[in-house]
XYZ file of C-alpha atoms in Angstrom:
372
model
C -67.277 12.789 38.310
C -66.081 12.487 34.806
C -65.405 9.644 32.541
C -63.907 6.604 33.968
C -60.298 5.995 33.194
C -59.615 3.020 30.839
C -56.729 0.755 31.658
C -54.283 -0.113 28.782
C -55.569 -3.691 28.988
C -59.117 -2.567 28.292
C -58.187 -0.571 25.277
C -59.084 -2.168 21.797
C -56.511 -2.787 19.024
C -57.908 0.135 17.200
C -57.858 2.617 20.001
C -56.017 5.907 18.873
C -52.723 6.517 20.914
C -51.955 10.032 19.917
C -48.806 11.421 18.506
C -45.417 10.329 19.873
C -43.572 12.778 22.053
C -40.816 12.663 19.586
C -43.116 13.526 16.658
C -42.339 16.917 14.962
C -45.438 18.374 13.552
C -43.784 21.140 11.362
C -42.714 19.633 7.973
C -39.954 22.454 7.902
C -38.645 21.425 11.416
C -38.862 17.708 10.197
C -36.711 18.491 7.101
C -34.234 20.584 9.205
C -34.097 17.610 11.889
C -33.360 15.000 9.015
C -30.559 17.107 7.837
C -29.160 17.408 11.232
C -29.332 13.659 11.725
C -27.398 13.116 8.585
C -24.697 15.533 9.285
C -24.146 14.012 12.813
C -24.158 10.551 11.209
C -21.508 11.711 8.615
C -19.366 13.349 11.428
C -19.739 10.299 13.605
C -18.323 7.970 10.702
C -15.569 10.281 10.329
C -14.596 10.147 13.838
C -14.951 6.551 13.952
C -12.884 5.926 10.721
C -10.046 7.791 12.416
C -10.158 5.651 15.566
C -10.074 2.432 13.394
C -7.912 3.868 10.645
C -5.127 1.280 11.381
C -7.713 -1.645 11.160
C -8.946 -0.012 7.793
C -5.347 0.137 6.517
C -4.854 -3.518 7.395
C -8.082 -4.347 5.404
C -6.960 -2.343 2.400
C -3.411 -4.159 2.710
C -5.283 -7.442 2.495
C -7.182 -6.229 -0.715
C -3.582 -5.328 -2.219
C -2.602 -8.717 -1.491
C -6.023 -10.271 -2.708
C -5.264 -8.453 -5.994
C -1.776 -9.961 -6.231
C -3.263 -13.470 -5.906
C -6.162 -12.778 -8.448
C -3.571 -11.495 -10.842
C -1.610 -14.375 -10.711
C -4.823 -16.601 -11.158
C -5.795 -14.669 -14.083
C -2.238 -14.870 -15.529
C -2.148 -18.851 -15.277
C -5.895 -18.849 -16.677
C -4.398 -17.737 -20.312
C -2.558 -21.119 -20.334
C -4.407 -23.426 -17.757
C -7.959 -24.038 -18.513
C -8.889 -25.333 -15.045
C -11.103 -23.781 -12.407
C -10.093 -20.461 -10.652
C -10.126 -22.080 -7.254
C -7.306 -24.473 -8.367
C -5.451 -21.391 -9.950
C -5.688 -19.448 -6.673
C -4.385 -22.537 -4.870
C -1.376 -22.692 -7.114
C -0.529 -19.215 -6.639
C -0.784 -19.311 -2.986
C 1.396 -22.504 -3.095
C 4.102 -20.680 -5.257
C 3.869 -17.688 -2.900
C 4.698 -20.254 0.219
C 7.545 -22.032 -1.659
C 9.129 -18.584 -2.447
C 8.902 -17.340 1.047
C 10.280 -20.839 2.278
C 13.220 -20.586 -0.207
C 13.821 -16.704 0.928
C 13.777 -18.021 4.500
C 16.289 -20.753 3.933
C 18.321 -18.503 1.555
C 18.459 -15.587 4.194
C 18.942 -18.153 7.153
C 21.957 -19.949 5.350
C 23.606 -17.003 3.521
C 22.261 -13.641 4.426
C 21.893 -13.991 8.087
C 25.763 -13.891 8.552
C 25.867 -10.730 6.530
C 23.000 -9.078 8.213
C 24.762 -9.494 11.561
C 27.732 -7.812 10.148
C 25.552 -5.077 8.365
C 24.984 -2.663 11.488
C 28.757 -2.617 12.380
C 29.770 -1.812 8.844
C 27.047 1.113 8.490
C 28.177 2.482 12.052
C 31.817 2.514 11.143
C 31.010 4.288 7.914
C 28.886 6.853 9.489
C 31.859 7.310 12.001
C 34.226 8.178 9.348
C 31.649 10.576 7.733
C 31.421 12.331 10.743
C 35.274 12.426 11.111
C 35.463 13.883 7.626
C 32.873 16.408 8.134
C 34.652 17.448 11.560
C 37.913 17.839 9.386
C 36.303 20.248 6.979
C 35.211 22.449 9.740
C 31.625 21.139 10.637
C 30.995 21.173 14.356
C 29.126 17.841 14.431
C 29.522 15.704 17.529
C 28.549 12.099 18.045
C 25.878 13.146 20.668
C 24.179 15.321 18.114
C 23.861 12.696 15.746
C 22.550 10.255 18.543
C 19.897 12.977 19.456
C 18.845 13.264 15.794
C 18.534 9.382 15.410
C 16.709 9.189 18.860
C 14.119 11.899 17.870
C 13.519 10.073 14.723
C 13.243 6.831 16.288
C 10.877 8.152 18.959
C 8.681 9.892 16.209
C 8.385 6.640 14.070
C 7.532 4.837 17.536
C 4.795 7.112 18.168
C 3.187 6.361 14.941
C 3.702 2.709 14.857
C 2.992 2.045 18.646
C -0.582 0.639 17.746
C 1.262 -2.189 16.023
C 2.835 -3.271 19.092
C 6.582 -3.912 18.081
C 7.885 -6.803 16.089
C 5.369 -9.485 17.290
C 2.583 -6.817 16.363
C 3.844 -6.122 13.174
C 4.118 -10.122 12.414
C 0.663 -10.458 13.602
C -0.555 -7.612 11.344
C 1.215 -9.141 8.304
C -0.542 -12.419 9.046
C -3.911 -10.844 9.375
C -3.238 -9.254 5.918
C -2.266 -12.718 4.451
C -5.076 -14.371 6.143
C -7.947 -11.783 4.986
C -6.272 -11.264 1.538
C -6.598 -15.206 0.746
C -10.211 -15.129 1.950
C -10.747 -12.349 -0.347
C -9.051 -13.814 -3.262
C -10.996 -17.150 -2.893
C -14.271 -15.601 -3.822
C -14.028 -11.677 -4.250
C -17.659 -11.565 -5.628
C -19.115 -12.410 -2.214
C -17.534 -9.307 -0.733
C -18.128 -7.349 -3.863
C -21.968 -7.972 -3.592
C -21.999 -7.372 0.162
C -20.786 -3.788 -0.346
C -22.800 -3.044 -3.254
C -25.958 -4.069 -1.165
C -25.197 -1.039 0.869
C -25.265 1.053 -2.166
C -28.418 2.593 -3.063
C -29.920 0.697 -6.504
C -29.838 3.358 -8.862
C -26.018 3.666 -8.303
C -25.072 0.118 -8.194
C -24.183 0.006 -11.832
C -21.782 2.812 -11.416
C -20.268 1.119 -8.231
C -19.631 -2.053 -10.303
C -18.104 -0.188 -13.066
C -15.795 1.829 -10.634
C -14.941 -1.263 -8.674
C -14.118 -3.151 -12.120
C -11.634 -0.340 -13.098
C -10.093 -0.072 -9.811
C -9.290 -3.742 -9.680
C -7.786 -3.836 -13.145
C -5.666 -0.827 -12.397
C -4.583 -2.393 -9.162
C -3.510 -5.701 -10.674
C -1.621 -3.925 -13.282
C 0.000 -1.586 -10.817
C 1.029 -4.530 -8.531
C 2.278 -6.695 -11.564
C 4.612 -3.945 -12.656
C 5.674 -3.116 -9.279
C 6.544 -6.757 -8.464
C 8.476 -7.004 -11.926
C 10.249 -3.893 -11.046
C 11.299 -5.227 -7.657
C 12.621 -8.366 -9.194
C 14.651 -6.680 -11.702
C 16.226 -3.870 -9.609
C 17.176 -6.640 -6.780
C 18.537 -9.039 -9.799
C 20.537 -6.450 -11.267
C 21.926 -5.012 -8.109
C 23.142 -8.164 -6.966
C 24.597 -9.179 -10.278
C 26.348 -5.987 -10.523
C 27.667 -5.866 -6.928
C 28.949 -9.601 -6.912
C 30.464 -9.868 -10.551
C 30.333 -6.365 -12.531
C 33.159 -4.816 -10.595
C 35.450 -7.698 -11.657
C 35.407 -6.584 -15.192
C 37.360 -3.416 -14.169
C 39.528 -4.991 -11.502
C 37.140 -4.280 -8.549
C 36.499 -6.893 -5.935
C 32.948 -8.048 -5.177
C 30.970 -5.803 -2.913
C 30.488 -7.340 0.643
C 26.841 -8.368 1.268
C 25.794 -8.243 -2.499
C 23.179 -10.612 -1.927
C 21.746 -8.759 1.154
C 21.807 -5.591 -0.575
C 20.258 -6.947 -3.618
C 17.502 -8.298 -1.639
C 17.058 -5.047 0.310
C 16.951 -3.120 -3.020
C 14.320 -5.255 -4.402
C 12.207 -5.374 -1.375
C 12.584 -1.552 -0.837
C 11.546 -0.934 -4.504
C 7.804 -1.499 -3.416
C 7.966 1.756 -1.833
C 8.645 4.294 -4.710
C 11.138 7.136 -4.256
C 11.878 6.677 -0.764
C 12.865 2.973 -0.856
C 15.335 3.938 -3.636
C 16.976 6.534 -1.331
C 17.278 4.325 1.498
C 18.733 1.228 -0.465
C 21.156 3.654 -2.160
C 22.364 4.898 1.152
C 23.025 1.490 2.379
C 24.744 0.289 -0.711
C 27.112 3.168 -0.758
C 28.118 2.824 2.967
C 28.802 -0.811 2.429
C 30.963 0.030 -0.655
C 33.079 2.396 1.053
C 33.994 0.055 3.646
C 36.110 -1.710 1.047
C 37.893 1.436 -0.142
C 37.304 4.530 -2.174
C 37.256 2.481 -5.563
C 34.513 0.208 -4.369
C 32.652 3.088 -2.827
C 32.633 4.908 -6.222
C 31.674 1.726 -8.097
C 28.683 1.319 -5.779
C 27.692 4.878 -6.518
C 27.887 4.219 -10.331
C 25.741 0.860 -9.675
C 23.090 2.882 -7.689
C 22.760 5.397 -10.445
C 22.917 2.850 -13.250
C 20.010 0.716 -11.592
C 17.898 3.772 -10.624
C 18.212 5.192 -14.347
C 17.388 1.968 -15.794
C 14.329 1.920 -13.437
C 13.368 5.634 -13.988
C 13.870 5.707 -17.735
C 12.812 2.157 -18.821
C 10.920 0.095 -16.282
C 8.747 2.939 -14.792
C 7.618 4.525 -18.194
C 6.927 1.021 -19.521
C 4.895 0.242 -16.398
C 3.018 3.476 -16.553
C 1.648 2.924 -19.844
C 0.000 -0.310 -18.603
C -1.091 1.063 -15.396
C -1.945 4.608 -13.824
C 0.156 7.583 -14.570
C 0.771 9.266 -11.047
C 2.772 12.376 -10.731
C 6.242 11.609 -8.661
C 5.611 14.639 -6.613
C 2.061 13.614 -5.757
C 3.154 10.115 -4.929
C 6.176 11.317 -2.547
C 3.697 13.642 -0.885
C 1.212 10.850 -0.167
C 4.000 8.715 0.999
C 5.013 11.456 3.568
C 1.303 11.991 4.953
C 0.335 8.374 5.198
C 3.992 7.514 6.642
C 3.503 10.035 9.325
C -0.049 8.906 9.983
C 0.258 5.257 9.877
C 4.021 4.305 9.708
C 5.539 1.658 7.604
C 2.334 0.237 6.562
C 0.818 3.485 5.441
C 4.239 4.243 3.564
C 4.158 1.044 1.634
C 0.308 1.301 0.607
C 0.409 5.025 -0.317
C 0.969 4.475 -4.010
C -2.007 1.715 -4.486
C -4.271 3.990 -2.301
C -3.416 6.956 -4.311
C -4.022 5.050 -7.527
C -7.411 3.935 -6.106
C -8.746 7.452 -5.305
C -7.435 8.637 -9.049
C -9.495 6.076 -10.740
C -12.667 6.763 -8.518
C -12.290 10.563 -9.228
C -11.615 9.952 -12.977
C -14.642 7.648 -13.191
C -16.800 10.350 -11.459
C -15.780 13.038 -13.898
C -16.531 10.812 -16.881
C -20.227 10.116 -15.357
C -20.673 13.799 -14.875
C -19.472 14.376 -18.547
C -21.767 11.728 -19.789
C -24.814 13.143 -17.963
C -23.844 16.668 -19.180
C -23.794 15.450 -22.692
C -27.066 13.696 -22.321
C -28.863 16.814 -20.775
C -27.536 18.963 -23.704
C -28.706 16.453 -26.060
C -32.216 16.363 -24.743
C -32.399 20.193 -24.454
């Protein structure tokens, strides 16, 4: 009849259960299966990163904002011997006060100029088209509208995830809130990321993060200083500089100065956009005023290129202009305005990480040669 079947409840705790159906007996097959699982996990993480790339970019933007706050707190720490929390609070209050002043200033003075700005730009573009047609260029208004429509539709495809103006404001609010949380206690999040790094690599991780933080703080400090200088010089030259040579003040000088300062956060492309707007507004007041705005643009950009940028580059990271422009184009197409604005800091962080890795490899090679 054979041995009676023993139910699972009658088995003792030491009863052998046999091999699992998923157990791979061959060591070679187990090794290859483990490699396949690792590759599948890497590919899965890459696909996941593509799907959540917009959210990851928002988090990186929050880290950039947190670096601004941290840099301000460290700067205050040179003169104020108080706790870091108080210094962070002072920086946040100063930022809120500046934004409140900017909103009041924009609401009381710049809003009227901003309402007239599109009409002036459109009028100047119409004059430019008429001039080109007089010179024999067959350009119609419909062609320009089609080109502008194509550009707008392309940008809209990239930035549709943000959800328009309200989505952009929500994204900005998320960046500010997350950045404040990170700036209050950055060590908490640094330890959390380090916990996921293998223990034998944590020293290198902390060293790389420290260098990245230092470089990012210096880069942003220089960028903010450059924004302030460009905006201030542009406003002063447009509002008062022309009077020295008998030219009336350029209309919307305050708005143009503000736009120039804000767009200076985006290297290369921001300068071109602000220059085009400045020249279009300048020629609305006549040829002399238009030529003067070209002079102001060239003067400000040369001051920025030959004085501010070299001075800032010595204190931060030296990035090749063509490399920065290429990164801006790629991130701009992939992520829209937010990617365009954050391309420079992200490129700087990648460069620091690669430089630190190269240094570690050199150190390891020297140690191996010395031991040999």
